Short mmCIF file of C-alpha atoms in Angstrom, two decimals:
data_model
loop_
_atom_site.label_atom_id
_atom_site.label_comp_id
_atom_site.label_asym_id
_atom_site.label_seq_id
_atom_site.Cartn_x
_atom_site.Cartn_y
_atom_site.Cartn_z
CA MET Z 1 -6.92 23.02 -6.70
CA HIS Z 2 -4.76 22.99 -3.56
CA VAL Z 3 -3.88 19.44 -2.44
CA GLY Z 4 -2.21 18.61 0.85
CA ILE Z 5 -0.28 15.35 1.14
CA VAL Z 6 0.79 13.99 4.53
CA GLY Z 7 3.71 11.63 4.02
CA ALA Z 8 6.63 12.33 1.68
CA GLY Z 9 7.70 8.73 1.10
CA ALA Z 10 7.61 6.88 -2.20
CA VAL Z 11 3.83 7.00 -2.73
CA GLY Z 12 3.33 10.48 -1.28
CA GLY Z 13 6.10 11.93 -3.42
CA TYR Z 14 4.87 10.14 -6.53
CA LEU Z 15 1.31 11.43 -6.14
CA ALA Z 16 2.63 14.92 -5.36
CA ALA Z 17 4.61 14.98 -8.61
CA GLU Z 18 1.63 13.68 -10.60
CA LEU Z 19 -0.81 16.20 -9.15
CA SER Z 20 1.64 19.06 -9.60
CA ALA Z 21 2.14 18.04 -13.23
CA GLY Z 22 -1.65 18.09 -13.54
CA GLY Z 23 -1.77 21.72 -12.41
CA ALA Z 24 -2.51 21.44 -8.68
CA GLU Z 25 -0.90 23.50 -5.95
CA ILE Z 26 0.79 21.05 -3.58
CA THR Z 27 1.71 21.17 0.10
CA LEU Z 28 3.75 18.07 0.97
CA VAL Z 29 4.17 17.47 4.71
CA THR Z 30 7.18 15.42 5.85
CA ARG Z 31 8.21 13.99 9.20
CA LYS Z 32 9.58 16.54 11.66
CA GLY Z 33 13.05 17.71 10.68
CA ARG Z 34 12.95 16.11 7.21
CA ALA Z 35 11.67 19.00 5.08
CA ALA Z 36 15.09 20.50 4.33
CA ALA Z 37 16.42 17.10 3.22
CA THR Z 38 13.47 16.36 0.93
CA ASP Z 39 13.83 17.40 -2.71
CA LYS Z 40 10.90 18.28 -4.94
CA PRO Z 41 9.75 14.87 -6.13
CA VAL Z 42 9.98 13.65 -9.70
CA ALA Z 43 7.69 10.79 -10.72
CA ILE Z 44 8.93 8.21 -13.23
CA ARG Z 45 6.08 6.15 -14.65
CA ALA Z 46 6.42 2.48 -15.56
CA ASP Z 47 6.75 3.46 -19.25
CA GLY Z 48 9.64 5.82 -18.43
CA THR Z 49 7.66 9.08 -18.62
CA ALA Z 50 9.05 11.66 -16.19
CA LEU Z 51 6.67 14.06 -14.42
CA HIS Z 52 8.09 17.22 -12.86
CA ALA Z 53 6.47 19.78 -10.57
CA ARG Z 54 4.77 22.31 -12.83
CA GLY Z 55 3.46 24.81 -10.31
CA SER Z 56 3.71 25.56 -6.63
CA LEU Z 57 4.97 22.61 -4.58
CA VAL Z 58 5.86 23.42 -0.98
CA ILE Z 59 7.66 20.88 1.21
CA THR Z 60 7.28 21.48 4.93
CA ASP Z 61 7.15 19.71 8.29
CA ASP Z 62 4.59 22.23 9.59
CA SER Z 63 1.18 20.55 9.50
CA THR Z 64 -0.63 23.85 10.11
CA SER Z 65 0.19 24.70 6.49
CA LEU Z 66 -2.61 22.30 5.53
CA SER Z 67 -5.31 24.60 6.90
CA GLY Z 68 -6.05 26.08 3.47
CA VAL Z 69 -6.00 22.97 1.27
CA ASP Z 70 -9.04 21.81 -0.71
CA ILE Z 71 -8.38 18.14 -0.02
CA ALA Z 72 -5.83 16.17 2.03
CA LEU Z 73 -4.25 12.84 1.05
CA VAL Z 74 -2.72 10.62 3.74
CA THR Z 75 0.17 8.41 2.60
CA VAL Z 76 2.00 7.68 5.87
CA LYS Z 77 2.66 4.15 7.11
CA SER Z 78 0.01 2.63 9.37
CA PRO Z 79 1.87 3.13 12.70
CA ALA Z 80 1.66 6.92 12.18
CA THR Z 81 -2.06 7.09 11.33
CA GLU Z 82 -3.41 7.87 14.81
CA GLU Z 83 -1.04 10.81 15.22
CA VAL Z 84 -1.88 12.11 11.74
CA ALA Z 85 -5.62 11.80 12.44
CA ALA Z 86 -5.31 13.87 15.61
CA THR Z 87 -3.25 16.50 13.79
CA LEU Z 88 -5.64 16.80 10.84
CA ALA Z 89 -8.60 17.13 13.21
CA GLN Z 90 -6.91 20.23 14.64
CA VAL Z 91 -5.75 21.93 11.43
CA LEU Z 92 -8.31 21.09 8.73
CA PRO Z 93 -11.65 22.90 8.36
CA ALA Z 94 -14.64 20.60 8.88
CA ASN Z 95 -15.52 20.60 5.16
CA THR Z 96 -12.11 19.41 3.91
CA PRO Z 97 -12.21 15.83 2.58
CA VAL Z 98 -9.43 13.37 3.42
CA VAL Z 99 -8.34 10.37 1.33
CA SER Z 100 -6.31 7.54 2.84
CA PHE Z 101 -3.92 6.10 0.23
CA GLN Z 102 -2.51 3.57 2.70
CA ASN Z 103 -2.14 -0.17 3.13
CA GLY Z 104 -4.41 -2.25 5.35
CA LEU Z 105 -8.00 -2.05 6.55
CA ARG Z 106 -7.80 -0.06 9.78
CA ASN Z 107 -6.48 3.30 8.58
CA VAL Z 108 -9.79 4.60 7.23
CA GLU Z 109 -11.49 3.63 10.51
CA ILE Z 110 -8.79 5.35 12.58
CA LEU Z 111 -9.04 8.53 10.50
CA ARG Z 112 -12.86 8.52 10.68
CA GLU Z 113 -12.77 8.27 14.48
CA LYS Z 114 -11.22 11.76 14.53
CA LEU Z 115 -12.45 13.24 11.25
CA GLY Z 116 -15.87 11.70 10.64
CA PRO Z 117 -17.46 10.64 7.33
CA ARG Z 118 -15.40 13.05 5.22
CA VAL Z 119 -12.69 10.35 5.00
CA ALA Z 120 -12.56 8.22 1.85
CA GLY Z 121 -10.54 5.07 1.39
CA GLY Z 122 -8.01 4.91 -1.42
CA VAL Z 123 -5.65 2.32 -2.88
CA VAL Z 124 -2.59 2.43 -5.10
CA THR Z 125 -2.47 -0.98 -6.77
CA TYR Z 126 0.97 -0.47 -8.32
CA ASN Z 127 4.34 -0.43 -6.59
CA VAL Z 128 6.35 2.77 -6.14
CA TYR Z 129 9.88 2.94 -4.77
CA ASN Z 130 12.55 5.59 -4.21
CA GLY Z 131 15.18 5.59 -6.95
CA GLU Z 132 18.89 6.14 -6.44
CA ARG Z 133 18.61 9.87 -7.21
CA GLY Z 134 15.54 10.40 -5.06
CA GLU Z 135 13.04 10.04 -7.90
CA ARG Z 136 9.83 8.11 -7.22
CA ARG Z 137 9.64 5.20 -9.63
CA GLN Z 138 6.53 3.27 -10.59
CA ALA Z 139 7.67 -0.36 -10.78
CA SER Z 140 4.48 -2.01 -12.02
CA THR Z 141 1.25 -1.08 -13.74
CA GLY Z 142 -2.03 -0.84 -11.88
CA LYS Z 143 -4.91 1.37 -10.82
CA LEU Z 144 -5.42 4.33 -8.52
CA MET Z 145 -8.80 3.99 -6.78
CA ALA Z 146 -10.80 5.82 -4.11
CA GLY Z 147 -14.26 5.82 -2.60
CA HIS Z 148 -17.09 8.28 -3.20
CA LEU Z 149 -18.10 10.93 -0.65
CA ALA Z 150 -21.28 13.01 -0.37
CA GLY Z 151 -22.31 16.52 -1.42
CA GLU Z 152 -19.57 19.15 -1.59
CA LEU Z 153 -17.04 16.55 -0.50
CA GLU Z 154 -17.82 14.54 -3.65
CA ARG Z 155 -17.37 17.63 -5.82
CA ARG Z 156 -13.84 17.94 -4.48
CA MET Z 157 -13.23 14.24 -5.15
CA GLN Z 158 -14.31 14.83 -8.75
CA ALA Z 159 -11.95 17.82 -8.95
CA LEU Z 160 -9.12 15.60 -7.67
CA LYS Z 161 -9.97 13.06 -10.35
CA GLU Z 162 -9.76 15.78 -13.02
CA VAL Z 163 -6.32 16.93 -11.83
CA PHE Z 164 -5.02 13.36 -11.92
CA SER Z 165 -6.49 13.01 -15.42
CA ALA Z 166 -4.65 16.15 -16.54
CA SER Z 167 -1.39 14.43 -15.57
CA GLY Z 168 -2.29 11.24 -17.43
CA GLU Z 169 -3.35 9.26 -14.34
CA THR Z 170 -6.81 7.71 -13.98
CA LEU Z 171 -8.44 7.88 -10.55
CA GLU Z 172 -11.35 5.44 -10.37
CA LEU Z 173 -14.08 6.33 -7.86
CA HIS Z 174 -16.11 3.48 -6.37
CA GLY Z 175 -19.26 3.37 -4.25
CA GLU Z 176 -18.62 0.20 -2.22
CA PHE Z 177 -15.02 0.72 -1.23
CA ASN Z 178 -14.61 -1.78 1.61
CA SER Z 179 -14.53 -4.57 -0.97
CA VAL Z 180 -11.78 -2.71 -2.85
CA LEU Z 181 -9.72 -2.45 0.36
CA LEU Z 182 -10.16 -6.19 0.89
CA GLY Z 183 -9.02 -6.90 -2.66
CA LYS Z 184 -5.95 -4.72 -2.22
CA LEU Z 185 -5.18 -6.42 1.10
CA LEU Z 186 -5.03 -9.80 -0.65
CA LEU Z 187 -2.67 -8.37 -3.26
CA ASN Z 188 -0.54 -6.86 -0.48
CA LEU Z 189 0.05 -10.23 1.18
CA ASN Z 190 3.16 -10.56 -0.99
CA ASN Z 191 4.63 -7.77 1.15
CA GLY Z 192 5.04 -10.31 3.92
CA ILE Z 193 6.56 -12.92 1.61
CA CYS Z 194 9.14 -10.40 0.35
CA ALA Z 195 9.93 -9.23 3.88
CA ALA Z 196 10.30 -12.79 5.19
CA THR Z 197 12.56 -13.92 2.33
CA GLY Z 198 14.42 -10.67 1.58
CA LEU Z 199 13.44 -10.94 -2.09
CA GLY Z 200 12.54 -7.95 -4.24
CA ILE Z 201 9.07 -7.98 -5.80
CA ALA Z 202 10.17 -9.23 -9.23
CA ALA Z 203 12.43 -11.91 -7.71
CA SER Z 204 9.59 -13.14 -5.49
CA LEU Z 205 7.30 -13.54 -8.50
CA ARG Z 206 9.95 -15.41 -10.49
CA ASP Z 207 10.61 -17.86 -7.66
CA TYR Z 208 8.16 -20.78 -7.58
CA ASP Z 209 8.39 -21.38 -3.82
CA ALA Z 210 7.84 -17.69 -3.03
CA ARG Z 211 4.84 -17.62 -5.41
CA PHE Z 212 3.50 -20.77 -3.76
CA CYS Z 213 3.63 -19.05 -0.36
CA PHE Z 214 1.95 -15.92 -1.77
CA SER Z 215 -0.78 -18.11 -3.27
CA GLU Z 216 -1.35 -19.93 0.02
CA CYS Z 217 -1.67 -16.63 1.87
CA ILE Z 218 -4.26 -15.38 -0.66
CA LEU Z 219 -6.26 -18.63 -0.51
CA GLU Z 220 -6.28 -18.51 3.28
CA GLY Z 221 -7.28 -14.84 3.17
CA LEU Z 222 -10.14 -15.59 0.78
CA ASP Z 223 -11.40 -18.37 3.05
CA CYS Z 224 -11.24 -16.15 6.13
CA MET Z 225 -13.07 -13.32 4.35
CA ARG Z 226 -15.74 -15.64 2.97
CA ARG Z 227 -16.47 -17.12 6.40
CA ALA Z 228 -16.54 -13.62 7.90
CA GLY Z 229 -19.10 -12.49 5.30
CA MET Z 230 -16.65 -10.29 3.39
CA LYS Z 231 -16.38 -10.11 -0.40
CA PRO Z 232 -13.14 -8.70 -1.87
CA ALA Z 233 -13.23 -6.83 -5.18
CA ARG Z 234 -11.00 -7.47 -8.16
CA VAL Z 235 -8.24 -4.85 -8.20
CA THR Z 236 -5.99 -6.51 -10.81
CA VAL Z 237 -6.63 -8.12 -14.21
CA LEU Z 238 -7.31 -11.45 -12.47
CA PRO Z 239 -9.71 -11.70 -9.53
CA PRO Z 240 -8.05 -13.13 -6.40
CA GLU Z 241 -9.88 -16.46 -6.84
CA LEU Z 242 -8.01 -16.94 -10.14
CA LEU Z 243 -4.78 -15.15 -9.24
CA ALA Z 244 -4.01 -17.53 -6.37
CA PRO Z 245 -4.05 -20.78 -8.42
CA ALA Z 246 -2.30 -19.02 -11.33
CA LEU Z 247 0.64 -18.25 -9.04
CA LYS Z 248 1.21 -22.00 -8.61
CA LEU Z 249 1.67 -22.62 -12.34
CA PRO Z 250 5.22 -23.55 -13.47
CA ASN Z 251 7.72 -20.75 -13.99
CA ALA Z 252 7.72 -21.17 -17.77
CA VAL Z 253 3.93 -20.78 -17.92
CA VAL Z 254 3.86 -17.77 -15.59
CA THR Z 255 6.67 -16.12 -17.57
CA ARG Z 256 4.66 -16.50 -20.79
CA MET Z 257 1.21 -15.69 -19.45
CA ALA Z 258 1.97 -12.93 -16.95
CA ARG Z 259 4.71 -10.82 -18.46
CA SER Z 260 3.43 -7.74 -16.59
CA LEU Z 261 3.96 -9.56 -13.28
CA VAL Z 262 7.41 -10.98 -13.86
CA GLY Z 263 8.42 -7.85 -15.80
CA ILE Z 264 8.30 -5.65 -12.69
CA ASP Z 265 11.35 -3.43 -12.23
CA SER Z 266 14.00 -5.67 -10.64
CA ALA Z 267 15.05 -2.87 -8.25
CA ALA Z 268 11.57 -2.61 -6.71
CA ARG Z 269 11.25 -3.74 -3.11
CA SER Z 270 8.03 -4.13 -1.17
CA SER Z 271 7.20 -1.34 1.27
CA THR Z 272 7.59 -3.75 4.21
CA LEU Z 273 11.05 -4.81 3.05
CA GLN Z 274 11.98 -1.14 2.57
CA ASP Z 275 11.02 -0.52 6.21
CA ILE Z 276 13.27 -3.39 7.29
CA ASP Z 277 16.11 -2.00 5.16
CA ARG Z 278 15.79 1.29 7.07
CA GLY Z 279 15.36 -0.30 10.51
CA ARG Z 280 11.82 1.07 10.90
CA PRO Z 281 8.60 -0.48 12.23
CA THR Z 282 6.72 -2.38 9.53
CA GLU Z 283 3.03 -2.54 8.62
CA ILE Z 284 2.92 -6.34 8.80
CA ASP Z 285 0.10 -6.32 11.39
CA ASP Z 286 -2.03 -4.43 8.84
CA LEU Z 287 -1.12 -6.81 6.02
CA ASN Z 288 -0.74 -10.54 6.72
CA GLY Z 289 -1.61 -9.78 10.33
CA ALA Z 290 -4.95 -8.36 9.18
CA ILE Z 291 -5.92 -11.79 7.82
CA VAL Z 292 -5.08 -13.29 11.21
CA ALA Z 293 -7.31 -10.67 12.87
CA ILE Z 294 -10.22 -11.40 10.49
CA ALA Z 295 -9.92 -15.12 11.25
CA ARG Z 296 -9.83 -14.60 15.01
CA ARG Z 297 -12.85 -12.29 14.99
CA ALA Z 298 -14.76 -15.12 13.31
CA GLY Z 299 -13.50 -17.64 15.88
CA GLY Z 300 -10.84 -19.30 13.72
CA GLU Z 301 -7.18 -19.24 12.75
CA ALA Z 302 -5.04 -18.25 9.78
CA PRO Z 303 -1.84 -20.29 10.30
CA ARG Z 304 -0.09 -19.39 7.03
CA ASN Z 305 -0.46 -15.64 7.43
CA GLU Z 306 0.27 -15.94 11.16
CA LEU Z 307 3.56 -17.68 10.31
CA VAL Z 308 4.56 -14.90 7.91
CA THR Z 309 3.60 -12.23 10.44
CA ARG Z 310 5.65 -13.90 13.17
CA ILE Z 311 8.73 -14.27 10.95
CA VAL Z 312 8.56 -10.65 9.78
CA HIS Z 313 8.20 -9.39 13.35
CA GLU Z 314 11.41 -11.23 14.31
CA ILE Z 315 13.25 -9.81 11.28
CA GLU Z 316 11.86 -6.37 12.12
CA ARG Z 317 13.07 -6.68 15.73
CA VAL Z 318 16.62 -7.49 14.64
CA ALA Z 319 16.68 -4.71 12.01
CA MET Z 320 15.39 -2.08 14.45
CA SER Z 321 18.08 -3.02 16.98
CA GLY Z 322 20.78 -2.42 14.36
CA GLY Z 323 21.44 -6.10 13.68
CA ARG Z 324 21.59 -7.99 10.42
CA PRO Z 325 18.31 -9.87 9.93
CA ALA Z 326 18.33 -13.51 8.86
CA PHE Z 327 15.87 -13.90 6.02
CA VAL Z 328 14.16 -17.23 5.35
CA PRO Z 329 14.92 -18.86 1.96
CA PRO Z 330 11.73 -19.31 -0.09
CA ARG Z 331 11.93 -23.11 -0.05
CA GLU Z 332 12.27 -23.13 3.74
CA LEU Z 333 9.35 -20.70 4.08
CA ARG Z 334 7.24 -23.03 1.93
CA SER Z 335 8.24 -26.01 4.11
CA GLN Z 336 7.31 -24.14 7.28
CA MET Z 337 4.02 -23.06 5.74
CA GLU Z 338 3.17 -26.62 4.77
CA ARG Z 339 3.99 -27.83 8.30
CA VAL Z 340 1.73 -25.30 10.04
CA SER Z 341 -1.02 -25.99 7.52
CA ARG Z 342 -1.14 -29.69 8.42
CA GLY Z 343 -2.03 -29.03 12.02
CA LYS Z 344 -4.25 -25.97 11.67
CA HIS Z 345 -6.88 -24.73 9.25
CA ALA Z 346 -8.28 -21.26 8.62
CA ILE Z 347 -11.54 -20.85 10.55
#
C-alpha cells in the first residue's frame, strides 16, 4: 500500500514511521523548502519501542508526488488546511480517500468542500512530540481512530488498518465519527491551559489549579454541546462527564488513581505550546475557540474557554513578533476563570 502524508511534524512523522514499519510505501510531504532538512522519521512508542522505516519512504515538498498514492493522510495544523485541500483536489485522483488526523472540528468540513465525501475524520488521542534528535516520541497512551467510508474507499480504509496493525498499532474505525471528534475536542482543551500557563502536559496534570481550569473548560464544553444537541463520544478510559470532576480531586488521589495521566513524559509539550515556542500561529480557535463558536451558534456564551482563547492569542501575538511571552501562573488563571464565571454562564 502506498500512503501519502501531508505534514511532516510530530504526528505526521510518527504515523509515517509506523506505516513504513508496517510495510507501506510512504510519501511524506513537507512545507516548501523543508524536505532537505527533514530526516527519515523514527517513532518511539510510549513503552520505548523504536520503529524505523522498513521500506520506501520518500520525503519531498512536491505535492504532485501524491498523485499515485492509495490513500492520503492530512496532519498539518488547522491554519494550513484550506491550502492543502485545494492542492489535494488538483493532484489526487477522484477515487483516492483522504483522512484528516488533525485537531478541531472544522478541518474535515474544509477538506470535504474541495474533495467531497471521500474525506474521513481521524483522531490521535495520544500526544506526540519531536525529541532532541528528531525522533517522534509518543508521550502518552491512547487510541488512533478514524471514520468509515463507502465502497472502494472503505476497502482502502481497511487496508490502512491492516498496515497499522502490522506495525503494532490499532486503528479503530467508527461509523458515527462526529461524536468522536467532539470527544477529542474536549480532551484537547488542555492544549489551551498548557499554552496559557507555559506548562508541559505532565506538569499541567500534576498542578491542581491547572487541572481545575482544564476541568472547568470540559464542563463548559459539555454544557455547550448538550444545549446545541451534540453528544461527544468517550475517547479515553473515562467519559468526559467523569473525567472533568475527577480532575478536581486532590493531587494525592489523582496520582494514585490516574498514573497513566500523571506519568506522561515530562518533556512532552502540547501542540499549541510547541507552536508558541516556534513563534508560529496556533490552533487555539479550533480548540478552546471551537467551544466558544458552538456556544455562540446556540445563542449563548462560553466565558471560561473564551478567556483561555483570548490569553493564548495574546501570548501567540507576542511570540510571533519575536518577543518573550508572559505566561499566566495556574493559580492566577484559575482566579481569572472564576471571576468571568461569576458574571457569565455558558448558553
